[in-house]
GROMACS .gro file of C-alpha atoms in nm:
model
  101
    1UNK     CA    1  -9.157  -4.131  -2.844
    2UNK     CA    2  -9.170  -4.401  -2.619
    3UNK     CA    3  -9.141  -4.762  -2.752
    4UNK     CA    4  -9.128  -5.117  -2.599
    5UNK     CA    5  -8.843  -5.253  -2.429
    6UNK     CA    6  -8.820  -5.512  -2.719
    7UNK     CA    7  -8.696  -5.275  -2.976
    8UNK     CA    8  -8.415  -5.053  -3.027
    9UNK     CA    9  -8.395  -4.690  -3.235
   10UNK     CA   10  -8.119  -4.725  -3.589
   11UNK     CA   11  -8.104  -4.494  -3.885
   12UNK     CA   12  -8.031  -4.687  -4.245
   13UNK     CA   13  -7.844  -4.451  -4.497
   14UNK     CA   14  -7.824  -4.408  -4.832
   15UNK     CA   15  -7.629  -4.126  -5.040
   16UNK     CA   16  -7.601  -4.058  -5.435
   17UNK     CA   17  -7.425  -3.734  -5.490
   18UNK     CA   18  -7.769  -3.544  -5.568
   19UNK     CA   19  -7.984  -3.753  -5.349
   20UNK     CA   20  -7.982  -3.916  -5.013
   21UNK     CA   21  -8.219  -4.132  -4.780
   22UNK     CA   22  -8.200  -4.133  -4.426
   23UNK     CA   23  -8.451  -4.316  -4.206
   24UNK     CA   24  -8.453  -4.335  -3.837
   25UNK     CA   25  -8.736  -4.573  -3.686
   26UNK     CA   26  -8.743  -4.866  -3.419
   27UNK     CA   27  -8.716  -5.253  -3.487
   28UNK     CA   28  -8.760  -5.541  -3.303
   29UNK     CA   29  -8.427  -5.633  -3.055
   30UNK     CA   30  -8.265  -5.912  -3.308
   31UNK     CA   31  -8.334  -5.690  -3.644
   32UNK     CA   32  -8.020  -5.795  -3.899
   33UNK     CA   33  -7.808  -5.515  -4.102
   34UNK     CA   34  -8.020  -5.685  -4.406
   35UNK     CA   35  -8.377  -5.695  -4.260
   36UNK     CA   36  -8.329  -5.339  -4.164
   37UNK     CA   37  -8.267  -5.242  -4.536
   38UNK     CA   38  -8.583  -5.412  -4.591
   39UNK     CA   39  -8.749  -5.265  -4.319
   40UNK     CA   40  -8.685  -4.886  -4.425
   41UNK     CA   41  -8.824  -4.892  -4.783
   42UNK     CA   42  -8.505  -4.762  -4.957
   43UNK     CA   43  -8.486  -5.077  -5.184
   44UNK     CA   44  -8.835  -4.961  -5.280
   45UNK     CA   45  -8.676  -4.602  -5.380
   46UNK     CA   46  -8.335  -4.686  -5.504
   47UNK     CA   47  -8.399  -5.007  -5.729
   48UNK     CA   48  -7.988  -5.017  -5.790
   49UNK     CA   49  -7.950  -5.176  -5.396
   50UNK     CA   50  -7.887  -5.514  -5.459
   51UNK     CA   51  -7.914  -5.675  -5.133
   52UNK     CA   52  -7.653  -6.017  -5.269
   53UNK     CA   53  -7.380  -5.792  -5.372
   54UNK     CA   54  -7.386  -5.427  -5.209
   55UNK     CA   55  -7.157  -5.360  -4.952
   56UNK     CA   56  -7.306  -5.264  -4.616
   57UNK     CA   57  -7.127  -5.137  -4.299
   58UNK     CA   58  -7.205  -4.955  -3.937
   59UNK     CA   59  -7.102  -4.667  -3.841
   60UNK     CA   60  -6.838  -4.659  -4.130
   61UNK     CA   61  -6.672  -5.003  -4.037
   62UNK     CA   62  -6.795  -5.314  -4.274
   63UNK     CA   63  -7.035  -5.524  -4.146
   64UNK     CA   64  -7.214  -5.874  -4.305
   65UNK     CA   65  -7.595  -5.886  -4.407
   66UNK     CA   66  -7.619  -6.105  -4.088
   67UNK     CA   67  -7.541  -5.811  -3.812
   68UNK     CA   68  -7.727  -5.788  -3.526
   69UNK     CA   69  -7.818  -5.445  -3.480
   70UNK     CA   70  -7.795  -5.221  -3.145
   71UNK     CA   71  -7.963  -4.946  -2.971
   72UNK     CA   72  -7.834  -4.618  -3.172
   73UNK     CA   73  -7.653  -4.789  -3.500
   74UNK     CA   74  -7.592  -4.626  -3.832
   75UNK     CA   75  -7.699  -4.856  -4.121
   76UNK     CA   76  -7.476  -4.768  -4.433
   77UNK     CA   77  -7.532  -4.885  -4.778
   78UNK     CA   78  -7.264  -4.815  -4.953
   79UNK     CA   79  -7.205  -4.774  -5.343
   80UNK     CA   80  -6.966  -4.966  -5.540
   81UNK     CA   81  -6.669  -4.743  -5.623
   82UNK     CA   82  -6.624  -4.598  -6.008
   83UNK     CA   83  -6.248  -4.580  -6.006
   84UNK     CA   84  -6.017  -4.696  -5.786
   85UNK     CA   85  -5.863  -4.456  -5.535
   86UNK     CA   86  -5.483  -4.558  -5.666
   87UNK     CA   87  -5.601  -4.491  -6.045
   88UNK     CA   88  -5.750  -4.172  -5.923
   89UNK     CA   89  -5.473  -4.060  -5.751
   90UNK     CA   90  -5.192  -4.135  -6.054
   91UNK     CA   91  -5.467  -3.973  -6.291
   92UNK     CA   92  -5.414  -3.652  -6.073
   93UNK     CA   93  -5.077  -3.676  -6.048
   94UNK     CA   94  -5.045  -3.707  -6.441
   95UNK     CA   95  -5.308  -3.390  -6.473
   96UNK     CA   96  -5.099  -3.169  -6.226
   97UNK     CA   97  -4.771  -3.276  -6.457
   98UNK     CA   98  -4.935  -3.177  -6.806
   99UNK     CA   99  -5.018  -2.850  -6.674
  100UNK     CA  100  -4.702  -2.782  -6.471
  101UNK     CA  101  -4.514  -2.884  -6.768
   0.00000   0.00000   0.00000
């Protein structure tokens, strides 16, 4: 599909562990990481996205609200963690003891 010069193809993703969103669709050149969120409707679908606190990255690197967007980027929305990779990891650790000992 051809589009105008002015605006540039991204995807903005969205994963739960039973449910995901992807959206690919053109915006204007000068779209932000946030407007794009906006823009694709999954704030509309997942009310949990809150725009002031969610962390948001492209391509799996961090990235402010305020990005500028390019031709071909990845929005990701990502979810808070639930327990800390270090806790997780000693929790296994202590799991893999219990039963080896």
């Amino acid at each position: 599909m051809e589009h105008a010069t002015d605006s540039i193809e991204i995807e903005v993703a969205y994963a739960l562990p039973h449910r995901q969103f992807l959206e690919r669709f053109f915006v204007p050149i000068g779209t932000t990481i946030e407007q794009a969120i906006v823009l694709s409707g999954v704030t509309t679908l997942f009310s949990e996205i809150d725009l002031t606190t969610q962390k948001f990255g492209i391509f799996n690197k961090i990235a402010k609200p305020g990005t500028l967007l390019q031709n071909g980027d990845r929005v990701e929305i990502y979810r808070p963690l639930l327990l800390d990779p270090k806790e997780k990891r000693r929790k296994r650790v202590a799991e893999k003891s219990k039963k080896s000992g």
